[in-house]
Short mmCIF file of C-alpha atoms and ligand atoms in Angstrom, two decimals:
data_model
loop_
_atom_site.label_atom_id
_atom_site.label_comp_id
_atom_site.label_asym_id
_atom_site.label_seq_id
_atom_site.Cartn_x
_atom_site.Cartn_y
_atom_site.Cartn_z
CA MET A 1 -28.72 33.32 -13.02
CA ARG A 2 -25.86 32.88 -15.49
CA CYS A 3 -23.68 29.98 -15.42
CA VAL A 4 -19.95 29.26 -16.78
CA LEU A 5 -18.63 26.55 -18.31
CA VAL A 6 -15.23 26.43 -17.95
CA SER A 7 -12.17 23.98 -18.92
CA LYS A 8 -9.02 23.40 -20.78
CA SER A 9 -9.40 20.03 -21.69
CA LEU A 10 -12.34 19.37 -22.44
CA ASP A 11 -15.57 20.73 -24.60
CA LEU A 12 -18.05 20.82 -21.90
CA ARG A 13 -20.85 22.18 -23.98
CA GLY A 14 -20.49 19.33 -26.43
CA TYR A 15 -20.16 17.04 -22.83
CA LEU A 16 -22.61 17.48 -21.23
CA GLY A 17 -25.20 18.02 -24.51
CA PRO A 18 -28.54 20.03 -25.45
CA GLN A 19 -30.17 17.99 -22.62
CA PHE A 20 -28.22 19.38 -20.33
CA LEU A 21 -28.30 22.89 -21.63
CA ARG A 22 -32.76 22.14 -21.99
CA ASP A 23 -32.67 20.57 -18.39
CA ALA A 24 -30.79 23.84 -17.17
CA ASP A 25 -33.91 25.44 -15.59
CA ARG A 26 -34.08 29.61 -15.74
CA ILE A 27 -29.96 28.87 -16.40
CA GLU A 28 -27.97 31.21 -18.89
CA ILE A 29 -25.02 29.30 -19.50
CA VAL A 30 -21.96 30.67 -21.56
CA SER A 31 -18.57 29.57 -22.07
CA HIS A 32 -15.13 30.49 -20.55
CA PRO A 33 -13.46 33.28 -21.47
CA LEU A 34 -16.40 35.79 -22.11
CA ASP A 35 -16.18 38.72 -24.34
CA GLY A 36 -17.65 41.97 -21.70
CA PRO A 37 -18.79 41.92 -18.12
CA ALA A 38 -18.60 38.83 -15.61
CA THR A 39 -19.68 40.06 -12.57
CA ASP A 40 -23.47 38.22 -12.88
CA ILE A 41 -21.71 35.00 -12.84
CA ARG A 42 -22.54 32.66 -10.01
CA LEU A 43 -21.84 29.57 -10.50
CA ALA A 44 -19.28 27.97 -12.97
CA VAL A 45 -19.71 23.89 -13.93
CA ALA A 46 -15.58 23.29 -14.59
CA TRP A 47 -12.71 20.39 -15.63
CA HIS A 48 -9.41 21.27 -15.11
CA PRO A 49 -10.15 24.88 -15.60
CA PRO A 50 -7.32 27.45 -17.13
CA ASP A 51 -5.17 29.10 -14.31
CA ASP A 52 -6.46 32.33 -14.60
CA ALA A 53 -9.85 31.33 -15.06
CA PHE A 54 -11.86 32.16 -11.79
CA GLU A 55 -9.97 35.97 -11.72
CA ARG A 56 -13.04 36.86 -14.45
CA TYR A 57 -15.55 36.23 -12.07
CA PRO A 58 -15.61 37.98 -8.57
CA ASN A 59 -19.25 36.99 -7.78
CA LEU A 60 -18.77 33.70 -8.22
CA GLN A 61 -20.42 31.15 -5.73
CA ALA A 62 -20.17 27.55 -6.93
CA VAL A 63 -18.00 25.60 -8.81
CA CYS A 64 -19.57 22.46 -9.71
CA SER A 65 -17.10 19.78 -11.04
CA ILE A 66 -18.72 17.18 -13.61
CA GLY A 67 -16.60 14.17 -11.18
CA ALA A 68 -16.50 12.72 -8.41
CA GLY A 69 -12.91 14.28 -7.80
CA VAL A 70 -12.06 17.50 -7.41
CA ASP A 71 -8.02 17.91 -7.13
CA ASN A 72 -8.15 19.47 -11.29
CA ILE A 73 -10.44 22.05 -9.85
CA LEU A 74 -9.03 22.55 -6.16
CA ALA A 75 -5.38 23.13 -7.69
CA CYS A 76 -6.60 25.78 -9.61
CA PRO A 77 -4.81 28.94 -8.20
CA SER A 78 -7.60 31.71 -9.65
CA LEU A 79 -10.22 29.96 -7.40
CA ARG A 80 -10.98 31.67 -4.19
CA PRO A 81 -10.80 30.08 -0.77
CA ASP A 82 -14.62 31.04 -0.12
CA VAL A 83 -16.12 29.44 -3.46
CA ASP A 84 -17.98 26.29 -2.38
CA VAL A 85 -17.20 22.99 -4.58
CA ILE A 86 -19.09 20.46 -5.74
CA ARG A 87 -18.37 17.19 -6.22
CA VAL A 88 -21.13 14.82 -8.00
CA VAL A 89 -22.55 11.88 -5.76
CA ASP A 90 -23.72 8.96 -8.45
CA PRO A 91 -24.56 5.40 -7.19
CA ALA A 92 -24.26 4.36 -10.84
CA GLN A 93 -20.27 5.92 -10.75
CA ALA A 94 -19.92 3.14 -7.86
CA GLN A 95 -21.79 0.46 -9.59
CA MET A 96 -19.23 0.89 -12.87
CA MET A 97 -16.70 1.59 -10.90
CA SER A 98 -17.30 -1.83 -8.21
CA GLY A 99 -17.17 -3.87 -11.40
CA PHE A 100 -14.42 -3.16 -12.80
CA VAL A 101 -12.58 -3.02 -9.80
CA ALA A 102 -14.00 -7.01 -9.26
CA TRP A 103 -13.21 -7.81 -12.89
CA HIS A 104 -9.47 -6.94 -11.88
CA VAL A 105 -9.24 -8.76 -8.64
CA ILE A 106 -11.00 -11.83 -10.26
CA GLY A 107 -8.25 -11.42 -13.24
CA HIS A 108 -5.62 -11.51 -10.26
CA GLN A 109 -7.15 -14.94 -8.48
CA ARG A 110 -7.44 -16.76 -11.30
CA ARG A 111 -4.23 -15.56 -13.29
CA PHE A 112 -6.01 -14.56 -16.27
CA ALA A 113 -2.89 -12.42 -17.41
CA THR A 114 -1.07 -16.33 -17.81
CA TYR A 115 -3.65 -18.16 -19.25
CA GLN A 116 -3.51 -15.24 -21.74
CA ALA A 117 0.09 -15.85 -22.25
CA GLN A 118 -0.40 -19.20 -22.72
CA GLN A 119 -3.01 -18.80 -25.19
CA ARG A 120 -0.71 -16.67 -27.70
CA GLU A 121 1.59 -19.83 -27.36
CA GLU A 122 -1.38 -22.35 -27.57
CA HIS A 123 -0.29 -24.41 -24.57
CA TRP A 124 -2.57 -25.91 -22.60
CA GLN A 125 -2.08 -26.09 -18.27
CA ARG A 126 -4.05 -25.69 -15.47
CA LEU A 127 -2.49 -23.10 -13.16
CA GLY A 128 -4.92 -24.55 -9.94
CA GLN A 129 -7.16 -22.61 -8.52
CA ARG A 130 -7.70 -20.06 -5.03
CA ARG A 131 -10.29 -19.45 -3.23
CA ALA A 132 -11.45 -16.07 -2.56
CA GLN A 133 -11.38 -16.64 0.45
CA ASP A 134 -7.67 -16.42 0.40
CA VAL A 135 -7.23 -13.50 -1.45
CA ALA A 136 -7.32 -10.45 0.48
CA VAL A 137 -7.94 -6.87 -0.67
CA GLY A 138 -7.21 -3.93 1.18
CA ILE A 139 -8.87 -0.33 -0.46
CA LEU A 140 -7.69 2.73 -0.01
CA GLY A 141 -10.79 5.02 0.49
CA PHE A 142 -13.90 3.80 2.26
CA GLY A 143 -16.19 6.63 0.75
CA GLU A 144 -19.19 6.54 -1.53
CA ILE A 145 -17.00 4.39 -3.89
CA GLY A 146 -14.89 2.40 -1.78
CA ARG A 147 -17.53 1.58 0.10
CA ARG A 148 -19.75 -0.04 -2.66
CA VAL A 149 -16.58 -1.74 -4.05
CA ALA A 150 -15.51 -3.01 -0.60
CA THR A 151 -19.31 -4.24 -0.62
CA ASP A 152 -19.35 -5.83 -3.82
CA LEU A 153 -16.08 -7.67 -3.21
CA ALA A 154 -17.47 -9.07 0.35
CA LEU A 155 -20.18 -10.13 -1.19
CA LEU A 156 -17.88 -12.24 -3.80
CA GLY A 157 -16.34 -13.71 -1.06
CA PHE A 158 -12.62 -11.62 -1.30
CA PRO A 159 -11.92 -10.53 2.94
CA ALA A 160 -12.81 -6.92 2.09
CA MET A 161 -10.42 -4.19 4.33
CA ALA A 162 -11.08 -0.57 3.81
CA TRP A 163 -8.53 2.37 5.16
CA SER A 164 -10.27 5.72 5.95
CA ARG A 165 -8.69 9.46 7.69
CA THR A 166 -11.33 8.76 10.30
CA PRO A 167 -13.05 5.93 12.17
CA LYS A 168 -15.83 4.15 10.47
CA ALA A 169 -18.75 1.76 10.71
CA ALA A 170 -17.88 -0.94 8.51
CA PRO A 171 -21.31 -3.15 7.43
CA GLN A 172 -21.09 -6.94 7.49
CA GLY A 173 -18.12 -8.92 6.21
CA ILE A 174 -15.72 -5.62 5.48
CA ARG A 175 -13.07 -4.44 8.31
CA GLY A 176 -12.56 -0.95 8.52
CA PHE A 177 -9.08 0.65 9.78
CA ASN A 178 -7.99 4.52 10.26
CA GLY A 179 -5.20 6.76 10.27
CA ALA A 180 -1.29 5.31 10.13
CA PRO A 181 -1.47 2.17 12.30
CA GLY A 182 -5.02 1.51 10.61
CA LEU A 183 -2.77 2.18 7.54
CA ASP A 184 0.66 -0.82 8.60
CA ALA A 185 -2.00 -2.93 10.04
CA MET A 186 -4.30 -3.09 6.53
CA LEU A 187 -1.42 -3.22 4.27
CA GLY A 188 0.03 -6.25 6.46
CA GLN A 189 -2.64 -8.13 5.20
CA THR A 190 -3.47 -7.12 2.17
CA GLU A 191 -2.59 -9.13 -1.23
CA VAL A 192 -4.32 -7.19 -4.11
CA LEU A 193 -4.20 -3.03 -3.24
CA VAL A 194 -7.00 -0.62 -4.67
CA ASN A 195 -6.63 2.67 -4.19
CA LEU A 196 -9.44 5.20 -4.10
CA LEU A 197 -8.57 7.88 -2.11
CA PRO A 198 -8.78 11.40 -3.16
CA LEU A 199 -5.66 13.80 -4.08
CA THR A 200 -4.97 15.99 -1.61
CA PRO A 201 -1.46 17.14 0.23
CA GLU A 202 -1.98 13.55 2.69
CA THR A 203 -2.08 11.18 0.00
CA ARG A 204 0.03 12.58 -2.87
CA GLY A 205 2.81 9.78 -3.46
CA ILE A 206 1.30 7.38 -1.05
CA LEU A 207 1.57 4.40 -3.87
CA ASN A 208 5.45 4.19 -3.00
CA ARG A 209 8.22 1.73 -2.34
CA ALA A 210 6.64 1.62 1.80
CA THR A 211 3.40 0.93 0.77
CA PHE A 212 4.66 -1.90 -1.09
CA ALA A 213 6.96 -3.55 0.95
CA ARG A 214 4.52 -3.28 3.76
CA MET A 215 2.15 -5.55 1.44
CA CYS A 216 1.85 -9.16 0.57
CA ARG A 217 4.55 -10.38 -1.64
CA GLY A 218 3.24 -10.95 -5.31
CA GLY A 219 0.45 -8.99 -4.37
CA TYR A 220 -1.10 -6.79 -6.93
CA LEU A 221 -1.86 -3.38 -7.57
CA ILE A 222 -5.04 -1.75 -8.89
CA GLN A 223 -5.24 2.16 -9.33
CA VAL A 224 -8.33 4.06 -9.77
CA GLY A 225 -7.51 7.47 -7.71
CA ARG A 226 -5.27 9.68 -9.33
CA GLY A 227 -1.97 9.63 -11.40
CA GLU A 228 -0.54 11.87 -8.64
CA HIS A 229 -0.85 9.26 -5.80
CA LEU A 230 1.94 6.75 -8.02
CA VAL A 231 5.52 6.92 -7.76
CA GLU A 232 6.01 5.33 -10.89
CA ALA A 233 9.51 4.42 -10.22
CA ASP A 234 9.07 2.30 -7.00
CA LEU A 235 5.81 0.69 -9.43
CA LEU A 236 8.62 -0.54 -11.33
CA ALA A 237 11.38 -1.61 -9.07
CA ALA A 238 8.59 -3.16 -7.42
CA LEU A 239 7.54 -5.41 -10.32
CA GLU A 240 11.47 -6.03 -11.15
CA SER A 241 11.58 -7.46 -7.17
CA GLY A 242 8.48 -9.83 -7.51
CA GLN A 243 7.29 -7.67 -4.64
CA LEU A 244 4.47 -6.91 -7.21
CA ALA A 245 2.46 -9.69 -9.55
CA GLY A 246 0.59 -7.14 -11.64
CA ALA A 247 -1.13 -3.99 -11.73
CA ALA A 248 -4.06 -2.29 -13.48
CA LEU A 249 -3.67 1.28 -13.95
CA ASP A 250 -6.73 3.56 -15.02
CA VAL A 251 -4.96 6.56 -13.87
CA PHE A 252 -2.16 9.21 -14.75
CA ALA A 253 -0.16 12.09 -13.51
CA ASN A 254 -0.21 12.67 -17.43
CA GLU A 255 -3.11 12.26 -18.90
CA PRO A 256 -3.14 10.60 -21.91
CA LEU A 257 -0.25 8.53 -21.31
CA ALA A 258 2.68 9.86 -23.44
CA PRO A 259 3.80 7.45 -26.64
CA ARG A 260 6.30 5.04 -25.20
CA HIS A 261 6.24 5.58 -21.34
CA PRO A 262 7.30 2.28 -20.41
CA PHE A 263 4.01 1.37 -18.83
CA TRP A 264 2.68 0.97 -22.33
CA ARG A 265 4.39 -2.44 -22.75
CA HIS A 266 4.84 -3.65 -19.51
CA SER A 267 4.35 -7.83 -19.56
CA ARG A 268 2.51 -7.21 -16.26
CA ILE A 269 0.52 -3.48 -16.09
CA VAL A 270 -2.96 -2.70 -17.35
CA VAL A 271 -3.31 0.25 -18.85
CA THR A 272 -6.49 2.05 -19.13
CA PRO A 273 -7.50 5.33 -20.50
CA HIS A 274 -8.90 6.77 -16.97
CA ASP A 275 -11.86 4.81 -18.42
CA ALA A 276 -12.84 3.30 -15.31
CA CYS A 277 -15.95 4.58 -14.74
CA GLU A 278 -17.39 8.27 -15.23
CA VAL A 279 -20.71 9.75 -13.81
CA SER A 280 -23.57 10.13 -16.10
CA VAL A 281 -24.91 13.32 -17.60
CA ASP A 282 -28.30 13.25 -15.74
CA ALA A 283 -26.35 12.80 -11.95
CA ILE A 284 -24.10 15.93 -13.11
CA GLY A 285 -27.60 18.18 -14.23
CA ALA A 286 -28.95 16.82 -10.65
CA THR A 287 -26.34 18.12 -8.94
CA PHE A 288 -26.36 21.28 -11.36
CA ARG A 289 -29.38 21.89 -10.62
CA ALA A 290 -29.75 21.51 -6.54
CA THR A 291 -26.52 23.74 -6.96
CA ALA A 292 -28.10 26.43 -8.38
CA GLU A 293 -31.35 26.14 -6.06
CA ALA A 294 -28.72 26.39 -3.06
CA ILE A 295 -27.45 29.78 -4.19
CA ARG A 296 -30.98 30.90 -5.39
CA ALA A 297 -31.80 30.22 -1.74
CA GLY A 298 -28.62 31.50 0.17
CA ARG A 299 -28.02 27.79 1.65
CA ARG A 300 -24.99 25.88 1.12
CA PRO A 301 -25.28 23.63 -1.68
CA PRO A 302 -25.36 19.82 -1.52
CA HIS A 303 -21.81 17.75 -2.54
CA SER A 304 -20.32 21.26 -1.31
CA ILE A 305 -16.51 19.06 -0.16
CA ASP A 306 -14.57 20.58 2.72
CA ARG A 307 -11.95 23.18 1.45
CA ALA A 308 -9.53 22.92 4.19
CA ARG A 309 -10.01 19.11 3.77
CA GLY A 310 -9.72 19.21 -0.07
CA TYR A 311 -12.07 16.40 -0.60
P1 NDP B 401 -14.87 10.70 -1.04
O1 NDP B 401 -14.69 11.52 -0.54
O2 NDP B 401 -16.53 10.04 -0.57
O3 NDP B 401 -14.42 9.74 -0.52
C1 NDP B 401 -12.75 9.39 -0.19
C2 NDP B 401 -12.66 8.68 1.14
O4 NDP B 401 -11.16 8.54 1.09
C3 NDP B 401 -12.87 8.68 2.34
O5 NDP B 401 -13.16 7.28 3.13
C4 NDP B 401 -11.82 9.44 3.17
O6 NDP B 401 -11.78 9.02 4.48
C5 NDP B 401 -10.52 8.88 2.34
N1 NDP B 401 -9.55 9.65 2.72
C6 NDP B 401 -9.46 10.89 2.19
N2 NDP B 401 -8.18 11.32 2.65
C7 NDP B 401 -7.68 10.36 3.71
C8 NDP B 401 -6.22 10.34 4.14
N3 NDP B 401 -5.24 11.00 4.16
N4 NDP B 401 -5.92 9.00 5.00
C9 NDP B 401 -6.95 8.17 5.03
N5 NDP B 401 -8.24 8.11 4.09
C10 NDP B 401 -8.29 9.03 3.22
O7 NDP B 401 -14.64 9.81 -2.35
P2 NDP B 401 -15.25 8.67 -3.81
O8 NDP B 401 -15.02 7.63 -3.01
O9 NDP B 401 -16.36 9.72 -4.21
O10 NDP B 401 -13.79 9.08 -4.74
C11 NDP B 401 -13.06 8.63 -4.48
C12 NDP B 401 -11.78 9.11 -5.64
O11 NDP B 401 -11.74 7.86 -6.88
C13 NDP B 401 -11.82 10.54 -6.24
O12 NDP B 401 -11.63 11.35 -5.39
C14 NDP B 401 -11.27 10.13 -7.28
O13 NDP B 401 -9.65 10.73 -7.26
C15 NDP B 401 -11.02 8.71 -8.40
N6 NDP B 401 -12.07 8.53 -8.93
C16 NDP B 401 -11.44 7.84 -10.00
C17 NDP B 401 -12.31 7.57 -11.19
C18 NDP B 401 -12.52 6.92 -12.55
O14 NDP B 401 -13.04 6.63 -12.95
N7 NDP B 401 -10.61 6.38 -12.71
C19 NDP B 401 -14.00 7.98 -10.85
C20 NDP B 401 -13.69 8.07 -9.72
C21 NDP B 401 -13.57 8.95 -8.95
P3 NDP B 401 -13.07 9.82 5.58
O15 NDP B 401 -14.22 8.66 5.42
O16 NDP B 401 -12.69 9.02 6.96
O17 NDP B 401 -13.33 11.39 4.70
C1 OXD B 402 -14.35 11.54 -11.26
C2 OXD B 402 -13.05 10.57 -12.53
O1 OXD B 402 -13.54 12.29 -10.16
O2 OXD B 402 -14.07 10.50 -13.95
O3 OXD B 402 -15.05 11.18 -10.94
O4 OXD B 402 -12.31 10.81 -12.63
#
């Protein structure tokens, strides 16, 4: 079998490394764009593919993402509707995300930003402490990663709530919500909002003025989904009005974040460069091999996303 690596933003061959290529048992790996015929390409590994990339591969059956998200692949106009798109499921990635989110939740609870500002002024002042039990966290998305984040926050003592599209059985200590009424109910009790949704037509722009207005005043946003979930001007207005006390942003509509973007120097925004957590090359390799095996056996690859749903 032949597999093509397709990306306009990343040198996938370098990113995946020689081990991945060696382990790709009985699969010849080539890079896009190919010279010559490409009718024997049945599998691709892609991240931000160029718009016309898949036009060249008429017999393509599956495209593997190198991450949990697949929005950048689904957005490619040349991707045929019958091609399977496969995400990575990596428990180590979920654990890493959980630590990242917990760091920001506790930073808000324990007022670390204020202490850092006080240190710069050599100002010694205790600010008083709030119990974890008094800081309610609402998580948008109760999937592979959202579930791990909610579970760990509950263990740390935070009232954890999570919102999904369909009803879910919530583990002990977590309150589950779903659908539009569920979102209203959750936001009304949320002080810290964590975005862990996939980017779909339904979720684009969900972090907006109306959403922030429904949260508890002085709340905090942890934005680790996709940049297009956020209406940037609405965030700046919510910070200005005091509706939100601060925000941690890891993902942006345009990455890297442009020089002189107002987020860079905002005193109540923490910017990280889309680095909350990444999947390991081992996990990408395992997904890739399982996909190739399924294609050979004529089965649907595991972790194929639902093309109609968009995740
Ligand atoms: P999953 O697909 O496992 O879970 C998605 C969750 O979102 C599900 O609970 C799903 O509901 C819910 N959801 C989807 N659409 C809606 C909707 N319209 N209304 C309500 N709930 C909805 O995804 P993961 O947990 O693995 O990852 C989530 C996202 O996190 C990724 O798509 C990516 O965008 C982002 N991410 C960011 C990273 C970073 O470094 N910043 C790293 C990894 C991921 P249901 O359960 O009912 O289907
Ligand atoms: C992912 C990411 O989707 O890192 O895995 O954003």
